[in-house]
Tab-separated table of C-alpha atoms in Angstrom:
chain	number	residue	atom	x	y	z
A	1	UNK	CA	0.000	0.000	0.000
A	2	UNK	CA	3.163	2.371	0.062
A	3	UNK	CA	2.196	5.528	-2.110
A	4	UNK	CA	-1.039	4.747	-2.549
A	5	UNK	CA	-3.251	8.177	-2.899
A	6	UNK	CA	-5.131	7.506	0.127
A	7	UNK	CA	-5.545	9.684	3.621
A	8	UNK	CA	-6.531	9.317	7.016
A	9	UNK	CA	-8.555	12.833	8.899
A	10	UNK	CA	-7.408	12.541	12.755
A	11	UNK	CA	-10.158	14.759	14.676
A	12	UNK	CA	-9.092	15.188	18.313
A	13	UNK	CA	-11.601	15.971	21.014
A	14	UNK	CA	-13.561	18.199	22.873
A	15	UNK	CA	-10.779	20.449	24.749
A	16	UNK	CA	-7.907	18.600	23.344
A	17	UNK	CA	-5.435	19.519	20.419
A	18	UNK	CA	-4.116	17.268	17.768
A	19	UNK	CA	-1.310	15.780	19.609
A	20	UNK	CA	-4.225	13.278	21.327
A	21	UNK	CA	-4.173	11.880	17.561
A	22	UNK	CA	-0.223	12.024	16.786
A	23	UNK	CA	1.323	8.479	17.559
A	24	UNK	CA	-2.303	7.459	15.949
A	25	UNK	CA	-1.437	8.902	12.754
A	26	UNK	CA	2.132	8.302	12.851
A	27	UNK	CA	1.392	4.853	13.402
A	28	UNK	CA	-0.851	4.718	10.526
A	29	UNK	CA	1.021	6.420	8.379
A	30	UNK	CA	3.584	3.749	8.850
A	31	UNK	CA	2.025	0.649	8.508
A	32	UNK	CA	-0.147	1.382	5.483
A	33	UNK	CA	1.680	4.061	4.003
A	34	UNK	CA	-1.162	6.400	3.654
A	35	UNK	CA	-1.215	10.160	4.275
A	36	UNK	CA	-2.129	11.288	7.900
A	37	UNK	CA	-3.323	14.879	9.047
A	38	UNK	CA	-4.437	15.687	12.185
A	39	UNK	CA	-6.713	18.826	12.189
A	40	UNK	CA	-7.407	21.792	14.737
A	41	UNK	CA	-10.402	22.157	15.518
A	42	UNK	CA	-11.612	25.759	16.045
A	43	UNK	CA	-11.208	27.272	19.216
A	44	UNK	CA	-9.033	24.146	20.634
A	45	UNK	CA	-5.223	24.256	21.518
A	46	UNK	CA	-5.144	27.889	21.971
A	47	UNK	CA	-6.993	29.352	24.736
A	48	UNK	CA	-10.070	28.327	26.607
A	49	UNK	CA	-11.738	31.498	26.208
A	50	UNK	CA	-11.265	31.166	21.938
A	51	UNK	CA	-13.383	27.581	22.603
A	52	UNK	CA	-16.289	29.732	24.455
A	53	UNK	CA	-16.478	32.010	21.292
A	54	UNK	CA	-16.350	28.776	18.885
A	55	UNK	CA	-19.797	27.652	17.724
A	56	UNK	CA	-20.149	23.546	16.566
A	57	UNK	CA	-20.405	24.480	13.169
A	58	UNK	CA	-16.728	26.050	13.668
A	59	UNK	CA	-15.976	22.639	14.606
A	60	UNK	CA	-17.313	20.962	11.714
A	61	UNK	CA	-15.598	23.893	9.374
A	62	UNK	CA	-12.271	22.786	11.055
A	63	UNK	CA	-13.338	19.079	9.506
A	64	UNK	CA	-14.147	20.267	6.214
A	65	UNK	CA	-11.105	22.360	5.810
A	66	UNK	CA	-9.432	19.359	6.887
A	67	UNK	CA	-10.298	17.332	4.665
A	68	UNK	CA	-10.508	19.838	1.441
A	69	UNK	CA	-6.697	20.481	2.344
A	70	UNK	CA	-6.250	16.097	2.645
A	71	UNK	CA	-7.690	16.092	-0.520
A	72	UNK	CA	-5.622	17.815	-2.659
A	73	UNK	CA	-3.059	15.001	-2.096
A	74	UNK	CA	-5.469	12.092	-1.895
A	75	UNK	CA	-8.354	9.947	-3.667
A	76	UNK	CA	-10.156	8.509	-1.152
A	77	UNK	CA	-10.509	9.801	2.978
A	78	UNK	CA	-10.688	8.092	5.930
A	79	UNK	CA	-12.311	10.008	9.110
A	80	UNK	CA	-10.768	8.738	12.495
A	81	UNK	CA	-12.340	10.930	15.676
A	82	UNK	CA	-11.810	10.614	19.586
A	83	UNK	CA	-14.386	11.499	21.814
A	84	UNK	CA	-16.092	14.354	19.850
A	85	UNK	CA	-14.066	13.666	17.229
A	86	UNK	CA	-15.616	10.512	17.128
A	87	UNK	CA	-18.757	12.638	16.470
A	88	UNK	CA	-18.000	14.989	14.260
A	89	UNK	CA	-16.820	11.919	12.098
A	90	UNK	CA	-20.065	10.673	12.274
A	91	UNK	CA	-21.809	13.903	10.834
A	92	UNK	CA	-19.107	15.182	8.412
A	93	UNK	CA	-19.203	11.279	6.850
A	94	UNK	CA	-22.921	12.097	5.456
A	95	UNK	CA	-21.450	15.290	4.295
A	96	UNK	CA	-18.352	14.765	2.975
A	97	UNK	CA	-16.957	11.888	-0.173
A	98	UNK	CA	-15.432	9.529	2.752
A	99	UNK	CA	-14.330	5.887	2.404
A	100	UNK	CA	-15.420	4.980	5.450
A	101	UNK	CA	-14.619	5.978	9.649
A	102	UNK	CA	-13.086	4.672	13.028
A	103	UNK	CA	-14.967	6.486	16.610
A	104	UNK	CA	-12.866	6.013	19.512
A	105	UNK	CA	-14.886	6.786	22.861
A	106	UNK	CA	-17.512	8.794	21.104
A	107	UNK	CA	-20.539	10.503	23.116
A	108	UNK	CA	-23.763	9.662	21.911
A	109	UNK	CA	-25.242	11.816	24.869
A	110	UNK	CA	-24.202	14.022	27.486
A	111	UNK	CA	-24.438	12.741	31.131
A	112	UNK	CA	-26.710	15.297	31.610
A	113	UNK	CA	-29.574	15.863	29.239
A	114	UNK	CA	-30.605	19.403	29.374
A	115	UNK	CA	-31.454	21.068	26.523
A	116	UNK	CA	-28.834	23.680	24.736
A	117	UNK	CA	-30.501	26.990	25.718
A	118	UNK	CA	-30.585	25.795	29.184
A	119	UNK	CA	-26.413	24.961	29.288
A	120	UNK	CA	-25.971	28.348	27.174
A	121	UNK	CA	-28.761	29.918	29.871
A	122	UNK	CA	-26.594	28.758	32.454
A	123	UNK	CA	-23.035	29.813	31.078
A	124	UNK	CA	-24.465	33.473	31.574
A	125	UNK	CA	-23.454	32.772	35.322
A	126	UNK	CA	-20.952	30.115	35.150
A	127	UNK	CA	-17.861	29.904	32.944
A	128	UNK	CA	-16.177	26.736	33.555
A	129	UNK	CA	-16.821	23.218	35.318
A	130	UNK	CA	-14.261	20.847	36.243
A	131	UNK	CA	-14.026	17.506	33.996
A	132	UNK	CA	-14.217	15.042	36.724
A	133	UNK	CA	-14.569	15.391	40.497
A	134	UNK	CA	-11.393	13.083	41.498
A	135	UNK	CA	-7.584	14.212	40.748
A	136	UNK	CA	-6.296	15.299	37.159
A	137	UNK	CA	-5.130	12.385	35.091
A	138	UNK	CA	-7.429	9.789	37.870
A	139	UNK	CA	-9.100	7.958	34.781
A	140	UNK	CA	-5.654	7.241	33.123
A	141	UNK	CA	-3.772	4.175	33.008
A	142	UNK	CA	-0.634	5.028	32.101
A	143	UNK	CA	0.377	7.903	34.218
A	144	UNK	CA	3.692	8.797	31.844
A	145	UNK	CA	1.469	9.452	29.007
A	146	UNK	CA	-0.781	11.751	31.265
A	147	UNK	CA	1.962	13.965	32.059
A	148	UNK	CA	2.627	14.879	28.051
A	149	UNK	CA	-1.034	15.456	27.216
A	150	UNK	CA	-2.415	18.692	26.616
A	151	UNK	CA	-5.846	20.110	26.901
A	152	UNK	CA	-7.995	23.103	28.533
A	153	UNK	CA	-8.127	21.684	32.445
A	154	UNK	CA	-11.798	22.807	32.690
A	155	UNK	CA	-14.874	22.449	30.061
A	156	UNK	CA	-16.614	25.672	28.929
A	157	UNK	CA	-20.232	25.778	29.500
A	158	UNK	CA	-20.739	27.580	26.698
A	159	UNK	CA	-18.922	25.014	24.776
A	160	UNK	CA	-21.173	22.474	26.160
A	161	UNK	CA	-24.035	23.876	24.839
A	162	UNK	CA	-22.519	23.275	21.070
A	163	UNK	CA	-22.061	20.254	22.235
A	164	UNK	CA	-25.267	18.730	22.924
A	165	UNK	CA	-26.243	20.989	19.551
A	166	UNK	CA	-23.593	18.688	17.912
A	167	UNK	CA	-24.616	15.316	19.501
A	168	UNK	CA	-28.612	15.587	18.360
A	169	UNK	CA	-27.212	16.850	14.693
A	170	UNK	CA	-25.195	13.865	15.147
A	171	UNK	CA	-28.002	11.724	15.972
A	172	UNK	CA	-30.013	12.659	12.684
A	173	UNK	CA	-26.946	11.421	10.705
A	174	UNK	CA	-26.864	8.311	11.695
A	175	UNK	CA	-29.245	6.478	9.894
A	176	UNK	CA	-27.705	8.269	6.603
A	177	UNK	CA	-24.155	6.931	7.119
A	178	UNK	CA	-23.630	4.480	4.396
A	179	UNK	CA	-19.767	4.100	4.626
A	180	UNK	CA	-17.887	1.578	6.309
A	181	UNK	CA	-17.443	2.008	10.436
A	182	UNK	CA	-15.332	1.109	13.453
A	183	UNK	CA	-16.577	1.775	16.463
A	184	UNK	CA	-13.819	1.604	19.628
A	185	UNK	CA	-14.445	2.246	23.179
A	186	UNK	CA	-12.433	1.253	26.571
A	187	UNK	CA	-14.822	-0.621	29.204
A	188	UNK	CA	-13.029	1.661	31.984
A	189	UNK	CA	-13.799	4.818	30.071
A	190	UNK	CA	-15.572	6.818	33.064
A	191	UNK	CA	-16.008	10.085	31.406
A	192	UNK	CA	-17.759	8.933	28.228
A	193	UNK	CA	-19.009	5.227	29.734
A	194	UNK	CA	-19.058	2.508	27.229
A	195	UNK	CA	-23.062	2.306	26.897
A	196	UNK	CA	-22.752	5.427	24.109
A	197	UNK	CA	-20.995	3.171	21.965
A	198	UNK	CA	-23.956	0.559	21.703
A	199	UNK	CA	-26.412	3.161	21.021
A	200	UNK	CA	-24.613	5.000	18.042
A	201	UNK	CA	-24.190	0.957	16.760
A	202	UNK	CA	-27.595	0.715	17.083
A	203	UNK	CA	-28.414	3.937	15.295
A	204	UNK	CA	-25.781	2.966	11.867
A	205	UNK	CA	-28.811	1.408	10.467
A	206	UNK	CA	-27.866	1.983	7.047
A	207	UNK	CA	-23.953	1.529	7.124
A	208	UNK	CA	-22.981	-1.916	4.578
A	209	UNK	CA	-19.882	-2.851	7.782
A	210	UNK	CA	-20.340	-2.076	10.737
A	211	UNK	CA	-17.627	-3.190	13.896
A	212	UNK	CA	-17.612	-2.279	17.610
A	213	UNK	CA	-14.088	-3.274	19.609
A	214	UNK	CA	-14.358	-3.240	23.107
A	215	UNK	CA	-10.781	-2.718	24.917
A	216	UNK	CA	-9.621	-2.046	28.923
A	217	UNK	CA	-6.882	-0.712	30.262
A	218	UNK	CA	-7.421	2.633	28.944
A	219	UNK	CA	-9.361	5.876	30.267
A	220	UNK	CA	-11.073	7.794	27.981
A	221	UNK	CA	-8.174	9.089	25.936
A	222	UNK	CA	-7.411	5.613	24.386
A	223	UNK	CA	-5.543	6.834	21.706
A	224	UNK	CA	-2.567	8.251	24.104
A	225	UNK	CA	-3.358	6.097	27.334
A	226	UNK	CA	-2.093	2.206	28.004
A	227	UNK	CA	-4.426	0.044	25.070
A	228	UNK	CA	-3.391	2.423	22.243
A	229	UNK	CA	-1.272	0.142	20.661
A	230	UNK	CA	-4.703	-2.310	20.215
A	231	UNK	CA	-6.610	0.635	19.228
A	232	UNK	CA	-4.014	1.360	16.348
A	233	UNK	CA	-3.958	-1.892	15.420
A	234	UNK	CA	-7.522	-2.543	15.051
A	235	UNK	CA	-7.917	0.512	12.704
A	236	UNK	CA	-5.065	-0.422	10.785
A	237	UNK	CA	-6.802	-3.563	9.915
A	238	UNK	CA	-10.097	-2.194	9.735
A	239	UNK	CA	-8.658	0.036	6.731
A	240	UNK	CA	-6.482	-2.176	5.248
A	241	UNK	CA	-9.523	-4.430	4.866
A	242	UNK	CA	-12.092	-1.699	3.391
A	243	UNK	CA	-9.428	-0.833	1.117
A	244	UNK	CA	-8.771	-4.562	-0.332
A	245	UNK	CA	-12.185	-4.929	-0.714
A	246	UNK	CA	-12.458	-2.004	-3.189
């Protein structure tokens, strides 16, 4: 597969910056050969108050700038998203020429299920929340790979908002994804808990290959925390095979 004209999207996630996806891509780009990017998605990476002003269809503008610049090198795409990446995957693939897409830890919900104009209501008096209630970096498995990540230490209400905006556009997409999909989530994810993954299965009515790969070991950053290697692996084959069957 060396040189062939095909590219991999890597879409980080919610708060993070494209160094969740690096040893993803790099690993990809390895093994099959193919072209990796990993995009920046609006408002992510710089500062958390550029993420309050970022709307979710900034978010899916990062995507389709993305791909549009993966393009110009490549045939065929491939979207791989964590988390809300995972998401916006989901979506762009019903709105972009993709050959298929690999979700790792994708929401289907929020834990909480208020509407949007009650989170934006409430981000009128509150800025920020903390992520979790234990200790930074509590969820992760490998501890050495904690200390190198990068990402806003609190969530934007505001942000949340597009969020759950993102997650019910998401939801209408489903049944129109008709591309090949790989669905990954860790069984000790405790921020995004594994149950999200069997309900976006359950909504890819219409895809012609669908696959779900449960893994442990790993919090909810997979790609970066101790299973990773698995996780690469898995899409690796999971490509490899769409593309030998074209």
């Amino acid at each position: 597969m060396p040189g062939s004209r095909t590219g991999i999207l890597l879409i980080h996630g919610f708060t993070g910056t494209p160094k969740e996806m690096r040893w993803m891509g790099e690993y990809l780009n390895r093994e099959l050969g193919f072209t990796c990017l990993g995009v920046r998605l609006a408002g992510h990476a710089t500062r958390p108050k550029d993420m309050v002003r970022s709307r979710w269809t900034d978010w899916t503008a990062s995507v389709e700038d993305g791909y549009n610049l993966l393009r110009g090198a490549v045939d065929n795409i491939y979207l791989v998203g964590l988390s809300m990446g995972g998401a916006l995957s989901l979506l762009m693939s019903t709105r972009l020429n993709v050959k298929g897409i690999v979700t790792i830890s994708a929401p289907y919900a929020m834990p909480d299920e208020h509407p949007a104009w009650q989170i934006q209501l409430y981000s009128y008096f509150k800025t920020y929340l903390p992520k979790t209630k234990g200790e930074p970096g509590a969820g992760w498995f490998d501890k050495d790979a904690f200390k190198g990540h990068i990402s806003y230490p609190l969530n934007p209400i505001r942000s949340a908002a597009e969020l759950k905006i993102l997650l019910d556009k998401m939801h209408t997409a489903l049944p129109k994804v008709t591309v090949p999909a790989l669905l990954i989530h860790s069984r000790d994810d405790a921020y995004v808990v594994p149950k999200n993954m069997e309900k976006i299965y359950a909504g890819l009515v219409n895809a012609p290959d669908k696959t779900k790969l449960y893994v442990t070991g790993s919090g909810h950053v997979v790609t970066r925390d101790a299973a990773r290697h698995q996780v690469f692996e898995a899409a690796r084959d999971f490509i490899r095979r769409v593309e030998n069957q074209s």
